[in-house]
Amino acid sequence: MAAPNPYVSAQKHVDRVGKMLGLDESVIELLKKPRRELGVNFPVRMDDGSMRIFTGYRVQHSSVRGPCKGGIRYHPNVSLDEVRALAMWMTWKCAVVGIPYGGAKGGVICSPKEMSKGELERLTRRFTSEISIIIGPHEDIPAPDVYTDSQTMAWIMDTYSMSVGHSVPGVVTGKPIEIGGSAGREEATSRGVMYVAEEAARRKGLKMAGATVAVQGFGNVGWHAARLLHGEAGCKIIAVSDSSGGIYNAQGMEPEKIMQHKKKTGSVKGFKGAKDISNEEVLELQCDLLVPAALENVITKENAPKIKAKIIVEGANGPTTPEADEILFKKGIMLIPDILANAGGVTVSYFEWVQDLQFFFWTNDQIKERLKEIMTKAFERVFEHANGSKVDMRTGAYMVALKDVARAFELRGVFP
Ligand code: NAD
């Protein structure tokens, strides 16, 4: 069966929640479509002297609440509809945490794993030049996404700066610290996951110290989430997994030691004292907190009835299908949706941008304190909306986001 078109799914959420909120049909129509789309085809000189033509996109969904913000991904499966959906997602994410941005996303169709560093640099610099007519520190601020990283951001920042004749660190976030990056950016998404998990546990009357946790995915988000939930919140990490499979130990495991083992062997499997289990089993374990932090569509109508976690915190984007949402809600499992749960990343990106615009940098403690305040407040608002309307937290989050974007639009009015 073909995967659902992400743009169509994203539009369905807007239709459903827009109608619940009683928004005007024309406003719903506006929110369902990106404001601006740029498609580019451009040449890159390859290492063997040949020239290849690449296709890329930058889509700006909304700039009603502020400049557009969103990552750039390099992947062979990038499509215009995927970029549109991801751009829309960013609009809701920024609104849920109340940071003054609209959503955007970009992508280039390419296979970065098969390209040299030099080819990736030339591709990045040419793509930056192509989209420089719509990006800028006050217009649209890219960030890393799938297969782009702080080095990619450094090239974008340099290319843009060369074209205007002076350094413009605020044109991208997720940069290396040495050229205007922020403290705390790497672990920001996972730290946000921990803060909202703490809020959810409090509402459920569950103690974080000793709470059992299963984490799917041991990459950036999963690893830092396991590390922080264990080291700062005192949780017991009973299972983790990566693309090769999962490991389980009911007594709890130390994430640092799992990471050492993964660095040595290439996977989490075979970790001393733990039992190897399958990826499916990780999701279905008896635990207090389940953190999907790997892929989309992993919690479906097939496995949702078997999930025993009390709280699910979506570290990944889109891990739960709409059918599974319904089943989990009926079972009384509290699910903290991606547009709230993993918004810590874009929040610290916002901090980076603010610091870049002021050329004045904050300490890691200041970052943590401000992130906690924003995530906690956002959780409370979503929780109140969900409880007040007796709907799940995802619907509550969409209610908050759509309400704020629609209100901003109403206040600004229609030009001319
Ligand atoms: P990553 O590439 O660093 O890590 C992904 C992890 O998932 C890897 O450990 C990989 O082995 C594992 N994985 C792959 N297939 C798997 C499978 N079938 N079962 C279990 N594990 C599997 O990526 P990341 O940056 O950690 O991102 C993970 C998710 O979080 C993505 O959905 C991403 O969009 C989302 N996200 C990331 C950030 C961020 O700041 N990095 C912010 C918001 C959302």
Short mmCIF file of C-alpha atoms and ligand atoms in Angstrom, two decimals:
data_model
loop_
_atom_site.label_atom_id
_atom_site.label_comp_id
_atom_site.label_asym_id
_atom_site.label_seq_id
_atom_site.Cartn_x
_atom_site.Cartn_y
_atom_site.Cartn_z
CA MET A 1 0.00 0.00 0.00
CA ALA A 2 1.32 3.46 -0.90
CA ALA A 3 2.21 5.74 2.04
CA PRO A 4 -0.41 8.44 2.64
CA ASN A 5 0.35 11.81 1.00
CA PRO A 6 1.64 13.89 3.96
CA TYR A 7 0.29 17.14 2.50
CA VAL A 8 -3.24 15.70 2.22
CA SER A 9 -3.02 14.38 5.83
CA ALA A 10 -1.76 17.75 7.10
CA GLN A 11 -4.67 19.52 5.36
CA LYS A 12 -7.20 17.11 6.92
CA HIS A 13 -6.11 18.15 10.44
CA VAL A 14 -6.63 21.82 9.53
CA ASP A 15 -10.10 21.09 8.11
CA ARG A 16 -11.18 19.08 11.14
CA VAL A 17 -9.89 21.41 13.86
CA GLY A 18 -10.69 24.59 11.89
CA LYS A 19 -14.34 23.48 11.76
CA MET A 20 -14.32 22.58 15.48
CA LEU A 21 -13.11 26.11 16.24
CA GLY A 22 -15.74 27.63 13.95
CA LEU A 23 -13.13 29.34 11.75
CA ASP A 24 -14.35 30.97 8.56
CA GLU A 25 -14.19 28.70 5.49
CA SER A 26 -11.89 31.16 3.71
CA VAL A 27 -9.49 31.24 6.68
CA ILE A 28 -9.38 27.42 6.71
CA GLU A 29 -8.65 27.51 2.98
CA LEU A 30 -5.83 29.98 3.55
CA LEU A 31 -4.28 27.92 6.37
CA LYS A 32 -4.38 24.77 4.26
CA LYS A 33 -2.10 26.22 1.58
CA PRO A 34 1.50 27.46 1.63
CA ARG A 35 1.94 31.16 1.11
CA ARG A 36 4.91 30.81 -1.21
CA GLU A 37 6.73 27.97 -2.99
CA LEU A 38 10.02 28.12 -4.79
CA GLY A 39 11.26 25.24 -6.95
CA VAL A 40 14.80 25.36 -8.31
CA ASN A 41 16.82 23.25 -10.77
CA PHE A 42 20.51 23.94 -10.60
CA PRO A 43 23.86 22.51 -11.75
CA VAL A 44 26.63 21.19 -9.51
CA ARG A 45 30.12 20.27 -10.64
CA MET A 46 30.90 16.72 -9.39
CA ASP A 47 34.34 15.46 -8.32
CA ASP A 48 34.85 13.57 -11.62
CA GLY A 49 34.42 16.81 -13.60
CA SER A 50 30.86 16.01 -14.78
CA MET A 51 27.92 18.32 -14.16
CA ARG A 52 24.71 17.14 -12.49
CA ILE A 53 21.37 18.93 -12.26
CA PHE A 54 19.61 18.87 -8.88
CA THR A 55 16.07 19.86 -7.92
CA GLY A 56 15.28 21.62 -4.66
CA TYR A 57 12.42 23.43 -2.95
CA ARG A 58 11.83 26.07 -0.33
CA VAL A 59 8.23 26.38 0.84
CA GLN A 60 6.99 29.11 3.17
CA HIS A 61 3.68 28.12 4.67
CA SER A 62 2.94 31.20 6.74
CA SER A 63 4.57 34.45 7.83
CA VAL A 64 1.56 35.77 9.71
CA ARG A 65 3.16 35.40 13.18
CA GLY A 66 6.70 36.32 12.15
CA PRO A 67 9.52 35.30 9.79
CA CYS A 68 9.35 31.78 8.35
CA LYS A 69 11.39 29.05 10.04
CA GLY A 70 12.18 25.45 9.17
CA GLY A 71 14.84 22.93 8.25
CA ILE A 72 16.42 21.85 4.98
CA ARG A 73 16.64 18.13 4.21
CA TYR A 74 18.79 16.28 1.71
CA HIS A 75 17.17 12.99 0.72
CA PRO A 76 16.35 11.03 -2.46
CA ASN A 77 12.64 10.94 -1.47
CA VAL A 78 12.19 14.69 -1.04
CA SER A 79 9.02 15.83 -2.83
CA LEU A 80 7.15 19.10 -3.08
CA ASP A 81 4.16 17.67 -1.16
CA GLU A 82 6.41 16.43 1.64
CA VAL A 83 8.07 19.85 1.93
CA ARG A 84 4.64 21.55 1.94
CA ALA A 85 3.43 19.30 4.77
CA LEU A 86 6.59 19.83 6.82
CA ALA A 87 6.36 23.60 6.32
CA MET A 88 2.77 23.59 7.59
CA TRP A 89 3.82 21.48 10.57
CA MET A 90 6.40 24.12 11.48
CA THR A 91 3.72 26.84 11.53
CA TRP A 92 1.72 24.87 14.12
CA LYS A 93 4.81 23.92 16.14
CA CYS A 94 5.97 27.54 16.47
CA ALA A 95 2.45 28.67 17.41
CA VAL A 96 2.05 25.94 20.06
CA VAL A 97 5.19 27.07 21.89
CA GLY A 98 4.39 30.73 21.25
CA ILE A 99 7.58 31.70 19.41
CA PRO A 100 7.18 34.47 16.81
CA TYR A 101 7.69 32.51 13.61
CA GLY A 102 5.69 31.08 10.77
CA GLY A 103 6.57 27.74 9.19
CA ALA A 104 8.83 26.87 6.26
CA LYS A 105 10.79 23.87 5.01
CA GLY A 106 13.24 23.09 2.25
CA GLY A 107 14.74 20.10 0.58
CA VAL A 108 17.00 18.92 -2.20
CA ILE A 109 16.49 15.61 -4.01
CA CYS A 110 19.89 13.95 -3.65
CA SER A 111 21.67 10.99 -2.05
CA PRO A 112 24.02 12.66 0.45
CA LYS A 113 25.52 9.33 1.58
CA GLU A 114 26.87 8.82 -1.95
CA MET A 115 28.34 12.34 -2.29
CA SER A 116 31.73 13.63 -1.17
CA LYS A 117 32.10 16.52 1.27
CA GLY A 118 33.21 18.78 -1.58
CA GLU A 119 30.16 17.88 -3.69
CA LEU A 120 27.86 18.51 -0.72
CA GLU A 121 29.49 21.88 -0.11
CA ARG A 122 29.08 22.94 -3.76
CA LEU A 123 25.46 21.71 -3.77
CA THR A 124 24.73 23.61 -0.55
CA ARG A 125 26.33 26.84 -1.73
CA ARG A 126 24.52 26.80 -5.09
CA PHE A 127 21.16 25.87 -3.49
CA THR A 128 21.64 28.72 -0.97
CA SER A 129 22.31 31.13 -3.81
CA GLU A 130 19.17 29.91 -5.65
CA ILE A 131 16.87 30.37 -2.63
CA SER A 132 18.59 33.53 -1.35
CA ILE A 133 15.86 35.56 -3.06
CA ILE A 134 13.44 34.44 -0.32
CA ILE A 135 15.58 33.58 2.75
CA GLY A 136 17.16 36.06 5.17
CA PRO A 137 17.33 36.78 8.91
CA HIS A 138 14.06 38.71 8.80
CA GLU A 139 12.36 36.69 6.07
CA ASP A 140 13.02 32.98 6.38
CA ILE A 141 15.59 31.21 8.56
CA PRO A 142 16.62 27.62 7.61
CA ALA A 143 18.00 25.00 10.04
CA PRO A 144 19.29 21.40 9.84
CA ASP A 145 16.96 18.49 9.09
CA VAL A 146 17.47 14.96 7.74
CA TYR A 147 21.10 14.58 6.46
CA THR A 148 22.03 18.23 6.95
CA ASP A 149 24.00 19.37 9.99
CA SER A 150 25.90 22.26 11.59
CA GLN A 151 28.52 22.13 8.79
CA THR A 152 25.76 22.55 6.17
CA MET A 153 24.46 25.55 8.14
CA ALA A 154 27.96 27.05 8.27
CA TRP A 155 28.17 26.86 4.42
CA ILE A 156 24.73 28.47 4.05
CA MET A 157 25.65 31.24 6.48
CA ASP A 158 28.94 31.89 4.65
CA THR A 159 27.36 31.87 1.17
CA TYR A 160 24.59 34.26 2.19
CA SER A 161 27.08 36.52 4.02
CA MET A 162 29.38 36.66 0.96
CA SER A 163 26.48 37.78 -1.22
CA VAL A 164 25.53 40.68 1.06
CA GLY A 165 29.11 41.63 1.95
CA HIS A 166 29.05 41.14 5.72
CA SER A 167 28.51 38.32 8.26
CA VAL A 168 24.85 37.45 8.82
CA PRO A 169 24.79 34.70 11.49
CA GLY A 170 21.00 35.08 11.95
CA VAL A 171 20.23 33.71 8.47
CA VAL A 172 20.36 30.09 9.74
CA THR A 173 20.24 28.29 13.08
CA GLY A 174 21.89 25.06 14.17
CA LYS A 175 25.32 26.53 13.38
CA PRO A 176 28.55 25.58 15.14
CA ILE A 177 29.02 27.59 18.39
CA GLU A 178 32.19 29.23 16.95
CA ILE A 179 30.18 31.14 14.33
CA GLY A 180 27.09 32.10 16.30
CA GLY A 181 25.49 28.79 17.30
CA SER A 182 23.78 28.46 20.66
CA ALA A 183 24.69 26.52 23.77
CA GLY A 184 22.31 23.62 24.36
CA ARG A 185 21.09 23.26 20.74
CA GLU A 186 22.16 19.64 20.31
CA GLU A 187 20.16 18.31 23.26
CA ALA A 188 17.34 20.89 23.00
CA THR A 189 14.68 18.63 21.46
CA SER A 190 15.29 15.91 24.05
CA ARG A 191 15.39 18.39 26.93
CA GLY A 192 11.98 19.63 25.76
CA VAL A 193 10.79 16.00 25.66
CA MET A 194 11.87 15.64 29.31
CA TYR A 195 10.13 18.84 30.42
CA VAL A 196 6.78 17.90 28.85
CA ALA A 197 7.11 14.32 30.16
CA GLU A 198 7.50 15.77 33.67
CA GLU A 199 4.34 17.84 33.23
CA ALA A 200 2.40 14.85 31.89
CA ALA A 201 3.58 12.64 34.76
CA ARG A 202 2.44 15.24 37.29
CA ARG A 203 -1.05 15.31 35.74
CA LYS A 204 -1.17 11.51 35.82
CA GLY A 205 0.01 11.34 39.45
CA LEU A 206 3.13 9.47 38.36
CA LYS A 207 6.56 9.98 40.00
CA MET A 208 9.36 10.56 37.49
CA ALA A 209 11.99 9.15 39.88
CA GLY A 210 11.95 5.44 39.17
CA ALA A 211 9.40 5.70 36.32
CA THR A 212 10.09 3.08 33.64
CA VAL A 213 10.94 4.31 30.14
CA ALA A 214 11.19 2.69 26.68
CA VAL A 215 12.83 4.70 23.87
CA GLN A 216 12.57 3.85 20.18
CA GLY A 217 15.56 5.24 18.27
CA PHE A 218 19.00 5.96 19.70
CA GLY A 219 20.00 8.87 17.44
CA ASN A 220 20.14 12.53 18.38
CA VAL A 221 16.69 12.73 19.97
CA GLY A 222 16.48 9.20 21.45
CA TRP A 223 19.96 9.15 22.96
CA HIS A 224 19.74 12.56 24.62
CA ALA A 225 16.18 11.80 25.81
CA ALA A 226 17.35 8.56 27.45
CA ARG A 227 20.39 10.33 28.95
CA LEU A 228 18.39 13.24 30.39
CA LEU A 229 15.41 11.18 31.59
CA HIS A 230 17.86 8.91 33.40
CA GLY A 231 20.45 11.42 34.60
CA GLU A 232 18.24 14.42 35.46
CA ALA A 233 14.71 13.07 35.97
CA GLY A 234 15.78 9.82 37.68
CA CYS A 235 13.80 7.51 35.38
CA LYS A 236 14.67 3.87 34.79
CA ILE A 237 15.54 3.21 31.13
CA ILE A 238 14.26 -0.35 30.63
CA ALA A 239 14.46 -0.52 26.82
CA VAL A 240 15.98 1.27 23.83
CA SER A 241 16.26 0.39 20.16
CA ASP A 242 17.90 1.47 16.93
CA SER A 243 17.51 0.32 13.31
CA SER A 244 19.13 -3.04 14.17
CA GLY A 245 16.73 -3.95 17.02
CA GLY A 246 16.08 -3.38 20.70
CA ILE A 247 17.43 -4.25 24.16
CA TYR A 248 15.55 -4.78 27.44
CA ASN A 249 16.43 -4.95 31.11
CA ALA A 250 13.62 -4.55 33.67
CA GLN A 251 16.16 -3.34 36.28
CA GLY A 252 17.14 -0.35 34.11
CA MET A 253 20.27 0.47 32.07
CA GLU A 254 22.73 3.35 31.90
CA PRO A 255 22.37 5.28 28.61
CA GLU A 256 26.05 6.36 28.64
CA LYS A 257 27.14 2.72 28.73
CA ILE A 258 24.71 1.82 25.94
CA MET A 259 26.20 4.65 23.86
CA GLN A 260 29.75 3.37 24.48
CA HIS A 261 28.60 -0.09 23.36
CA LYS A 262 26.89 1.36 20.25
CA LYS A 263 30.04 3.32 19.34
CA LYS A 264 32.12 0.16 19.66
CA THR A 265 29.80 -2.31 17.90
CA GLY A 266 27.64 -0.08 15.67
CA SER A 267 24.35 -0.98 17.37
CA VAL A 268 22.65 -1.21 20.76
CA LYS A 269 22.12 -4.96 20.36
CA GLY A 270 24.21 -7.34 22.46
CA PHE A 271 24.47 -4.85 25.36
CA LYS A 272 25.75 -6.66 28.46
CA GLY A 273 23.06 -7.67 30.92
CA ALA A 274 20.20 -6.87 28.55
CA LYS A 275 17.99 -9.14 26.51
CA ASP A 276 17.81 -8.51 22.75
CA ILE A 277 14.22 -7.85 21.68
CA SER A 278 12.58 -6.70 18.45
CA ASN A 279 11.65 -3.12 17.59
CA GLU A 280 7.96 -4.03 17.78
CA GLU A 281 8.41 -5.43 21.31
CA VAL A 282 9.99 -2.16 22.51
CA LEU A 283 6.79 -0.31 21.64
CA GLU A 284 4.55 -2.84 23.37
CA LEU A 285 6.39 -3.14 26.71
CA GLN A 286 4.80 -2.53 30.09
CA CYS A 287 6.26 0.90 30.99
CA ASP A 288 5.32 4.33 32.30
CA LEU A 289 6.76 6.40 29.44
CA LEU A 290 7.21 5.47 25.80
CA VAL A 291 9.30 7.82 23.65
CA PRO A 292 9.13 7.08 19.91
CA ALA A 293 12.18 8.96 18.60
CA ALA A 294 12.93 7.38 15.22
CA LEU A 295 10.46 7.22 12.34
CA GLU A 296 6.97 8.11 11.14
CA ASN A 297 3.95 5.78 11.29
CA VAL A 298 5.30 3.27 13.85
CA ILE A 299 2.25 3.33 16.15
CA THR A 300 -0.64 2.13 14.00
CA LYS A 301 -4.11 0.66 14.41
CA GLU A 302 -2.45 -2.78 14.43
CA ASN A 303 -0.16 -2.30 17.45
CA ALA A 304 -2.00 0.52 19.32
CA PRO A 305 -4.31 -1.97 21.14
CA LYS A 306 -1.18 -3.72 22.48
CA ILE A 307 0.56 -0.60 23.82
CA LYS A 308 0.79 -0.59 27.62
CA ALA A 309 2.64 2.69 28.30
CA LYS A 310 0.83 5.24 30.48
CA ILE A 311 2.26 8.24 28.63
CA ILE A 312 3.64 8.54 25.07
CA VAL A 313 5.92 11.47 24.24
CA GLU A 314 6.43 11.91 20.49
CA GLY A 315 10.11 12.78 20.09
CA ALA A 316 9.87 11.92 16.38
CA ASN A 317 7.69 13.72 13.87
CA GLY A 318 4.53 11.81 12.95
CA PRO A 319 5.14 8.45 14.71
CA THR A 320 1.42 7.84 15.34
CA THR A 321 -1.28 7.38 12.70
CA PRO A 322 -4.71 9.06 13.18
CA GLU A 323 -6.40 5.65 13.65
CA ALA A 324 -3.93 4.80 16.42
CA ASP A 325 -4.57 8.20 18.07
CA GLU A 326 -8.22 7.26 18.53
CA ILE A 327 -7.43 3.84 20.01
CA LEU A 328 -4.86 5.26 22.46
CA PHE A 329 -7.22 8.03 23.57
CA LYS A 330 -9.98 5.50 24.29
CA LYS A 331 -7.51 3.42 26.31
CA GLY A 332 -6.74 6.47 28.49
CA ILE A 333 -3.10 6.73 27.38
CA MET A 334 -1.90 10.33 27.40
CA LEU A 335 -0.09 11.11 24.14
CA ILE A 336 1.93 14.31 23.92
CA PRO A 337 1.91 15.16 20.20
CA ASP A 338 5.00 15.97 18.15
CA ILE A 339 4.07 19.61 17.53
CA LEU A 340 4.37 20.12 21.29
CA ALA A 341 6.70 17.31 22.45
CA ASN A 342 9.62 17.93 20.07
CA ALA A 343 9.28 21.73 19.82
CA GLY A 344 12.28 22.20 22.14
CA GLY A 345 14.53 22.09 19.06
CA VAL A 346 12.92 24.99 17.26
CA THR A 347 12.63 26.88 20.55
CA VAL A 348 16.40 26.81 21.10
CA SER A 349 16.81 27.67 17.39
CA TYR A 350 14.74 30.75 18.19
CA PHE A 351 17.09 31.50 21.12
CA GLU A 352 20.05 31.17 18.72
CA TRP A 353 18.47 33.64 16.27
CA VAL A 354 17.72 36.15 19.05
CA GLN A 355 21.33 35.89 20.28
CA ASP A 356 22.65 36.32 16.70
CA LEU A 357 20.53 39.43 16.10
CA GLN A 358 21.87 40.95 19.34
CA PHE A 359 25.43 39.58 19.04
CA PHE A 360 25.08 38.76 22.74
CA PHE A 361 25.22 35.15 23.93
CA TRP A 362 23.54 33.35 26.81
CA THR A 363 24.84 30.66 29.16
CA ASN A 364 23.63 27.07 29.00
CA ASP A 365 21.80 27.59 32.31
CA GLN A 366 19.89 30.55 30.86
CA ILE A 367 18.95 28.44 27.82
CA LYS A 368 17.67 25.59 30.02
CA GLU A 369 15.64 27.91 32.25
CA ARG A 370 13.99 29.72 29.33
CA LEU A 371 13.32 26.47 27.48
CA LYS A 372 11.67 24.99 30.57
CA GLU A 373 9.43 28.02 30.98
CA ILE A 374 8.27 27.89 27.35
CA MET A 375 7.70 24.11 27.24
CA THR A 376 5.84 24.08 30.57
CA LYS A 377 3.57 26.94 29.56
CA ALA A 378 2.85 25.36 26.18
CA PHE A 379 2.02 22.03 27.83
CA GLU A 380 -0.42 23.75 30.21
CA ARG A 381 -2.24 25.54 27.39
CA VAL A 382 -2.58 22.40 25.30
CA PHE A 383 -3.69 20.37 28.34
CA GLU A 384 -6.38 22.93 29.20
CA HIS A 385 -7.70 23.01 25.63
CA ALA A 386 -7.76 19.21 25.41
CA ASN A 387 -9.42 18.78 28.81
CA GLY A 388 -11.87 21.63 28.25
CA SER A 389 -13.09 20.14 24.97
CA LYS A 390 -12.66 16.49 26.07
CA VAL A 391 -10.39 15.75 23.12
CA ASP A 392 -6.92 14.22 22.86
CA MET A 393 -3.78 16.30 23.33
CA ARG A 394 -3.07 16.35 19.57
CA THR A 395 -6.41 17.99 18.87
CA GLY A 396 -5.77 20.33 21.82
CA ALA A 397 -2.41 21.34 20.32
CA TYR A 398 -3.95 21.98 16.89
CA MET A 399 -6.68 24.05 18.57
CA VAL A 400 -4.06 26.25 20.24
CA ALA A 401 -2.04 26.61 17.03
CA LEU A 402 -4.89 27.30 14.61
CA LYS A 403 -6.52 29.74 17.01
CA ASP A 404 -3.33 31.79 17.36
CA VAL A 405 -2.49 31.84 13.65
CA ALA A 406 -6.08 32.71 12.69
CA ARG A 407 -6.15 35.47 15.33
CA ALA A 408 -2.86 36.93 14.06
CA PHE A 409 -4.29 36.92 10.55
CA GLU A 410 -7.48 38.65 11.73
CA LEU A 411 -5.46 41.33 13.55
CA ARG A 412 -3.22 42.03 10.54
CA GLY A 413 -6.11 42.04 8.07
CA VAL A 414 -6.06 41.52 4.33
CA PHE A 415 -3.66 43.55 2.21
CA PRO A 416 -4.46 45.77 0.35
P1 NAD B 1 18.82 10.43 13.91
O1 NAD B 1 19.05 10.07 12.52
O2 NAD B 1 19.91 11.03 14.73
O3 NAD B 1 18.33 9.13 14.74
C1 NAD B 1 17.36 8.24 14.29
C2 NAD B 1 17.48 6.95 15.09
O4 NAD B 1 16.41 6.07 14.74
C3 NAD B 1 18.76 6.16 14.83
O5 NAD B 1 19.26 5.69 16.06
C4 NAD B 1 18.29 4.97 14.00
O6 NAD B 1 19.10 3.82 14.18
C5 NAD B 1 16.92 4.76 14.58
N1 NAD B 1 16.04 3.95 13.74
C6 NAD B 1 15.94 3.93 12.39
N2 NAD B 1 15.03 2.99 12.04
C7 NAD B 1 14.56 2.45 13.18
C8 NAD B 1 13.62 1.44 13.49
N3 NAD B 1 12.97 0.80 12.53
N4 NAD B 1 13.39 1.16 14.78
C9 NAD B 1 14.06 1.79 15.78
N5 NAD B 1 14.95 2.73 15.54
C10 NAD B 1 15.21 3.06 14.28
O7 NAD B 1 17.53 11.37 13.91
P2 NAD B 1 17.03 12.38 15.03
O8 NAD B 1 17.56 13.74 14.77
O9 NAD B 1 17.19 11.76 16.37
O10 NAD B 1 15.47 12.45 14.66
C11 NAD B 1 14.56 11.42 15.05
C12 NAD B 1 13.14 11.93 14.86
O11 NAD B 1 12.95 13.12 15.63
C13 NAD B 1 12.77 12.33 13.42
O12 NAD B 1 11.39 12.05 13.24
C14 NAD B 1 12.98 13.83 13.40
O13 NAD B 1 12.20 14.46 12.40
C15 NAD B 1 12.49 14.17 14.79
N6 NAD B 1 12.96 15.47 15.29
C16 NAD B 1 14.30 15.72 15.46
C17 NAD B 1 14.71 16.94 15.97
C18 NAD B 1 16.16 17.22 16.23
O14 NAD B 1 16.46 18.28 16.85
N7 NAD B 1 17.09 16.35 15.87
C19 NAD B 1 13.77 17.95 16.27
C20 NAD B 1 12.41 17.66 16.08
C21 NAD B 1 12.02 16.42 15.61
#
